[in-house]
XYZ file of C-alpha atoms in Angstrom:
408
model
C -79.444 -8.238 165.197
C -78.813 -11.612 164.041
C -81.261 -13.877 166.101
C -79.474 -16.873 164.868
C -76.670 -16.339 167.152
C -77.189 -18.978 170.069
C -73.560 -18.986 171.652
C -71.278 -16.160 172.152
C -67.891 -16.097 173.803
C -67.033 -13.013 175.537
C -63.578 -11.458 176.453
C -64.411 -11.196 180.161
C -62.355 -9.107 182.687
C -64.832 -8.825 185.616
C -64.790 -5.050 185.229
C -67.851 -2.732 184.638
C -68.145 -2.917 180.869
C -67.844 -6.832 180.500
C -70.107 -7.449 183.421
C -72.983 -5.412 182.006
C -72.385 -6.923 178.527
C -73.619 -10.335 179.619
C -77.204 -9.328 180.554
C -77.182 -7.049 177.577
C -76.159 -9.831 175.119
C -78.758 -12.026 176.600
C -81.564 -9.514 176.144
C -80.633 -8.736 172.726
C -79.563 -12.060 171.158
C -82.525 -14.035 172.277
C -81.159 -15.230 175.536
C -77.944 -16.668 173.864
C -75.517 -18.780 175.884
C -72.652 -16.531 177.160
C -69.281 -18.128 177.895
C -66.628 -15.885 179.395
C -62.978 -16.137 178.727
C -60.610 -14.397 181.265
C -56.941 -14.424 180.733
C -54.518 -14.300 183.656
C -51.749 -11.897 182.191
C -50.380 -11.018 185.659
C -53.255 -8.935 187.272
C -54.019 -9.731 190.797
C -57.604 -10.924 191.019
C -59.811 -13.143 193.340
C -60.389 -15.750 190.488
C -63.071 -17.576 192.566
C -65.016 -14.489 193.103
C -64.704 -13.453 189.340
C -66.272 -16.860 188.495
C -69.085 -16.242 190.748
C -69.586 -12.640 189.493
C -69.636 -13.883 185.884
C -72.373 -16.528 186.655
C -74.273 -14.097 188.776
C -74.278 -11.755 185.811
C -75.615 -14.425 183.547
C -72.588 -16.424 181.997
C -73.026 -20.258 181.738
C -69.349 -20.574 182.567
C -65.944 -18.745 182.689
C -62.736 -19.984 181.394
C -59.632 -18.657 183.274
C -56.483 -19.030 181.425
C -52.861 -18.588 182.909
C -50.980 -17.106 179.820
C -48.316 -15.136 181.834
C -45.330 -17.106 180.942
C -46.467 -17.388 177.230
C -47.185 -13.680 177.172
C -43.637 -12.914 178.559
C -41.596 -15.331 176.356
C -43.490 -15.211 172.987
C -44.647 -11.331 172.931
C -42.976 -9.184 175.625
C -39.364 -10.212 175.372
C -39.521 -10.259 171.554
C -40.978 -6.625 171.720
C -38.343 -5.695 174.170
C -35.586 -7.123 171.903
C -37.104 -4.923 169.227
C -36.851 -1.941 171.266
C -40.519 -0.961 170.272
C -41.497 2.313 171.981
C -44.571 4.059 170.532
C -44.155 7.632 169.945
C -40.926 7.732 171.984
C -42.624 7.207 175.214
C -45.342 4.407 175.434
C -43.836 0.927 176.254
C -46.877 -0.737 174.749
C -48.261 -2.405 178.029
C -51.740 -2.734 176.943
C -50.969 -3.358 173.234
C -48.658 -6.331 173.709
C -51.307 -8.199 175.781
C -54.259 -7.980 173.487
C -53.170 -10.118 170.603
C -52.432 -13.098 172.714
C -55.734 -12.505 174.879
C -57.611 -12.303 171.514
C -56.059 -15.449 170.211
C -57.029 -17.615 173.123
C -60.618 -16.229 173.086
C -60.884 -17.087 169.388
C -59.618 -20.535 170.043
C -61.878 -21.062 172.844
C -64.933 -19.908 170.711
C -63.814 -22.441 167.922
C -63.550 -25.227 170.576
C -67.085 -24.334 171.932
C -68.561 -24.135 168.451
C -69.758 -20.654 169.254
C -71.430 -18.323 166.641
C -69.772 -15.213 167.700
C -67.003 -13.429 169.841
C -67.664 -10.336 171.755
C -65.473 -7.764 173.544
C -66.117 -4.896 175.834
C -63.821 -2.256 174.007
C -65.348 1.238 173.312
C -65.599 2.612 169.908
C -63.143 5.340 170.707
C -60.300 3.219 171.697
C -57.563 1.111 170.271
C -58.348 -2.192 171.908
C -61.325 -2.744 169.507
C -58.886 -2.821 166.573
C -56.462 -5.109 168.417
C -58.986 -7.635 169.379
C -60.718 -7.660 166.028
C -57.772 -7.878 163.867
C -56.634 -10.974 165.832
C -60.156 -12.485 165.819
C -60.117 -11.984 161.977
C -56.674 -13.724 161.850
C -57.518 -16.604 164.179
C -61.232 -17.281 163.413
C -62.438 -15.263 160.489
C -65.612 -17.150 160.260
C -67.080 -15.762 163.609
C -69.179 -12.926 163.867
C -67.774 -10.080 166.173
C -70.089 -8.364 168.496
C -68.930 -4.825 169.877
C -71.769 -3.613 172.191
C -70.278 -0.210 172.738
C -70.640 0.523 169.070
C -74.326 -0.713 169.218
C -75.927 -0.054 172.497
C -77.563 3.239 174.035
C -75.124 3.412 176.880
C -72.688 6.366 176.282
C -70.810 6.848 179.557
C -69.502 4.856 182.487
C -71.964 6.657 184.654
C -74.865 5.169 182.401
C -73.100 1.727 182.496
C -73.186 1.724 186.273
C -76.876 2.559 186.289
C -77.522 -0.318 183.861
C -75.438 -2.706 186.256
C -77.631 -1.490 189.237
C -80.845 -1.961 187.182
C -79.851 -5.578 186.284
C -78.398 -6.624 189.654
C -74.963 -6.990 188.188
C -72.297 -7.038 191.015
C -70.145 -3.750 191.044
C -67.400 -4.595 193.621
C -65.670 -1.251 194.369
C -66.765 0.475 191.121
C -68.637 3.570 191.858
C -69.347 6.743 190.195
C -66.555 8.492 192.292
C -64.058 5.803 191.408
C -64.142 5.594 187.730
C -60.678 5.557 186.349
C -60.267 3.203 183.436
C -57.346 0.872 184.175
C -55.595 -1.905 182.390
C -53.194 -4.072 184.303
C -50.939 -6.816 183.338
C -47.619 -8.248 184.365
C -45.921 -5.525 182.152
C -47.576 -2.411 183.302
C -50.740 -0.545 184.620
C -52.497 2.166 182.631
C -54.760 4.844 183.997
C -57.255 6.931 181.815
C -60.348 9.003 182.462
C -61.716 11.182 185.096
C -59.383 14.191 185.956
C -56.800 12.788 183.657
C -58.836 13.764 180.514
C -57.635 17.280 181.082
C -53.936 17.195 180.026
C -53.288 20.188 182.235
C -53.936 18.247 185.355
C -51.373 16.539 187.355
C -51.985 13.008 188.095
C -52.876 12.598 191.838
C -50.237 10.633 193.903
C -53.154 8.202 195.003
C -53.459 7.296 191.384
C -50.308 5.153 191.306
C -50.491 1.594 192.117
C -47.153 0.021 191.178
C -44.696 2.708 191.852
C -43.869 5.080 194.675
C -43.030 8.652 194.025
C -39.262 9.158 193.558
C -39.455 11.519 196.492
C -40.626 8.670 198.674
C -38.174 6.023 197.342
C -35.308 4.942 199.551
C -32.224 7.131 199.910
C -29.852 4.370 198.652
C -29.168 2.529 195.431
C -30.595 -0.854 194.570
C -28.105 -2.611 192.301
C -28.991 -5.428 190.015
C -27.608 -7.301 187.108
C -29.769 -8.377 184.166
C -28.574 -11.376 182.029
C -29.502 -11.572 178.449
C -29.034 -14.350 175.640
C -29.415 -13.061 171.962
C -31.292 -9.980 173.055
C -33.846 -11.860 175.439
C -33.638 -11.663 179.193
C -32.947 -14.951 180.838
C -31.954 -14.202 184.423
C -30.983 -11.688 187.353
C -27.617 -11.663 189.172
C -26.431 -14.695 187.365
C -29.474 -16.937 188.249
C -31.685 -18.226 185.504
C -35.357 -17.303 185.887
C -38.677 -17.779 184.049
C -39.809 -14.732 182.187
C -42.556 -14.102 184.588
C -40.288 -14.060 187.529
C -37.812 -11.662 185.815
C -40.697 -9.164 185.108
C -42.244 -9.524 188.512
C -38.989 -9.088 190.339
C -38.091 -5.960 188.333
C -41.581 -4.710 188.758
C -41.099 -4.814 192.594
C -37.522 -3.467 192.591
C -38.354 -0.630 190.200
C -41.729 0.328 191.651
C -39.883 0.442 195.062
C -37.392 3.102 193.632
C -39.872 5.190 191.693
C -38.929 3.824 188.220
C -41.267 3.526 185.413
C -43.818 6.363 185.296
C -44.886 7.898 181.973
C -47.576 10.552 181.371
C -48.372 11.091 177.620
C -50.806 12.302 175.210
C -50.687 9.587 172.432
C -52.129 9.253 168.908
C -54.917 6.776 168.894
C -55.481 4.458 165.914
C -58.749 5.793 165.432
C -57.437 9.390 164.889
C -58.016 11.206 168.221
C -55.345 12.112 170.796
C -55.820 10.608 174.352
C -54.012 11.196 177.548
C -52.889 8.140 179.674
C -50.556 7.610 182.738
C -48.599 4.497 182.714
C -46.432 2.551 185.187
C -44.043 0.105 183.744
C -41.191 -0.446 186.200
C -39.848 -3.764 184.649
C -40.200 -2.596 181.161
C -38.212 0.682 181.756
C -35.286 -1.204 183.516
C -35.296 -3.931 180.637
C -35.353 -1.430 177.755
C -32.563 0.679 179.306
C -30.381 -2.222 179.947
C -30.736 -3.884 176.672
C -30.016 -0.562 175.033
C -26.625 -0.556 176.856
C -25.879 -4.161 175.696
C -26.745 -3.325 172.133
C -24.248 -0.409 172.017
C -21.635 -2.833 173.115
C -22.377 -5.679 170.707
C -24.017 -4.108 167.509
C -22.151 -2.572 164.625
C -23.065 0.987 163.764
C -24.996 0.078 160.495
C -27.145 -2.638 162.316
C -27.744 -0.446 165.338
C -28.895 2.437 163.202
C -31.139 0.244 161.052
C -32.550 -1.464 164.157
C -33.555 1.960 165.781
C -35.316 2.866 162.562
C -37.155 -0.392 162.274
C -38.070 -0.357 165.863
C -40.302 2.628 165.216
C -42.295 0.488 162.575
C -42.393 -2.477 164.890
C -43.941 -0.134 167.559
C -46.465 1.168 165.189
C -47.547 -2.262 163.966
C -47.980 -3.513 167.551
C -49.878 -0.440 168.681
C -52.219 -0.844 165.875
C -53.183 -4.422 166.582
C -51.032 -5.991 163.795
C -49.030 -8.478 165.753
C -50.255 -11.416 163.570
C -49.284 -9.753 160.335
C -46.603 -10.503 157.732
C -44.984 -7.130 158.116
C -44.549 -7.769 161.883
C -43.138 -11.394 161.234
C -40.739 -9.940 158.750
C -39.535 -7.388 161.146
C -39.169 -10.114 163.968
C -36.766 -12.083 161.639
C -34.543 -9.063 161.253
C -34.564 -8.381 164.999
C -33.674 -12.000 165.783
C -30.914 -11.869 163.405
C -29.600 -8.511 164.450
C -29.511 -9.484 168.107
C -27.827 -12.961 167.521
C -24.879 -11.712 169.472
C -26.528 -9.462 172.026
C -25.544 -11.720 174.784
C -24.242 -10.565 178.119
C -25.035 -8.861 181.325
C -25.803 -5.301 182.297
C -25.559 -3.989 185.892
C -27.903 -1.013 186.899
C -28.384 0.935 190.026
C -31.993 2.079 190.722
C -32.216 5.242 192.675
C -35.054 7.712 193.015
C -36.635 7.302 189.662
C -33.307 7.033 187.796
C -31.511 3.962 186.237
C -27.758 4.400 186.495
C -25.604 2.250 184.175
C -22.963 0.588 186.421
C -21.427 -1.652 183.858
C -21.879 -4.043 180.906
C -19.942 -7.073 179.662
C -20.451 -9.448 176.809
C -18.417 -12.199 175.264
C -19.253 -10.633 171.939
C -18.402 -7.162 172.696
C -16.980 -5.231 169.807
C -15.608 -2.512 172.091
C -11.943 -2.829 171.764
C -10.187 -1.164 174.681
C -6.721 -1.346 173.047
C -8.051 0.474 170.004
C -9.929 2.880 172.031
C -7.273 3.836 174.541
C -5.752 7.185 174.713
C -2.537 5.438 175.386
C -0.338 3.530 172.884
C -2.202 1.214 170.587
C -1.892 -0.511 167.136
C -4.071 2.248 165.893
C -2.299 4.267 163.091
C -3.176 7.829 163.591
C -1.798 8.513 159.927
C -4.612 6.383 158.457
C -7.155 8.979 159.548
C -5.905 11.418 156.994
C -6.397 9.426 153.872
C -9.923 8.361 155.424
C -10.984 12.019 156.019
C -9.874 12.964 152.358
C -12.105 10.316 150.900
C -14.875 10.672 153.388
C -14.986 14.472 152.831
C -14.544 14.256 149.064
C -18.219 14.909 148.430
C -18.420 17.902 150.742
C -15.138 19.397 149.149
C -16.637 18.990 145.472
C -19.853 20.610 146.354
C -18.189 23.350 148.007
C -15.966 24.094 145.007
C -18.981 23.793 142.548
C -21.261 26.334 144.473
C -18.377 28.691 145.129
C -17.585 28.827 141.369
C -21.261 29.194 140.441
C -21.441 32.180 142.509
C -18.356 33.764 140.947
C -19.900 33.171 137.472
C -23.190 35.047 138.559
C -21.070 38.073 139.595
């Protein structure tokens, strides 16, 4: 290990892994100064207690950065506008926060004139890729330290033993309570323990943000979501910050059993993993925006956007937020949604999102044309259209039938 490293900036969450990393770094890097950076992305924490815990673990100081609104406006809402869903189910809750978190950590490292940055991601997961690709983008000159790829600790149980041996405060972490969770304003993920067997149903006590649909109120909660150019801007006609929109929809969605997803996903490093996710606000926003797009986008743009959304999701999942490809896709999404402005009213009921109505000043739905009653549409035009549209089909059919006759 490089003994010249004297100052290390650590992505600190206050959890088990990052807490034990502090004494481990000091042991293995000649008592280097450790500076923690914790980003407030909407998780509920006792920030004063976290500062005390970081210092008690050996950090010289801890930065706590509130980046919630930046996360909402600059990353979450563009991702939502893109309709990015990984493998058809995952709303990218962990994925979307990592680039911004890593960007701020790298910037603090440059400000502090650190020699290295460090993260607590395991060698099996996706987050190591997301953090390190961003570090390489923002501060390529810094060394990256990933203890889980180096040390002799191979399980969360061993990590707890190490913490106890080094007097690291554990809080409510025990060998019986070892779900791995990630929490931000967009979602909460749950992995590990009994979830590692895909045959096991998640225990109801696992869920933190959502009630079971069975326990949700037996009445609808109706809400109108307002969009401008594909970006959420308010609820029920009232302009709101991105943070407030997400938090409000999380509360309403969670109370109505909205937003649970249980999936086996393909990790970037090659293996399959099972995760249970709660994303109430995201589920509502994706559903509402999809309806507004159906009202305002022409068929070709809508089709192309749906195809490119898959590419967007894959880039985001694999940590390539700061990449030319994602930026190019962003330009398309922004242009495609230039007229996706309007409001969508939904009713939330026992895990369901019911579309009540949608309106837009740029709606390309023409009631007069679509009506079954009298309209300016000339039915006779359809005949010529179908003749031309079906011409390739007709020609192929003739050719193949003649070929069969000749063989006989």
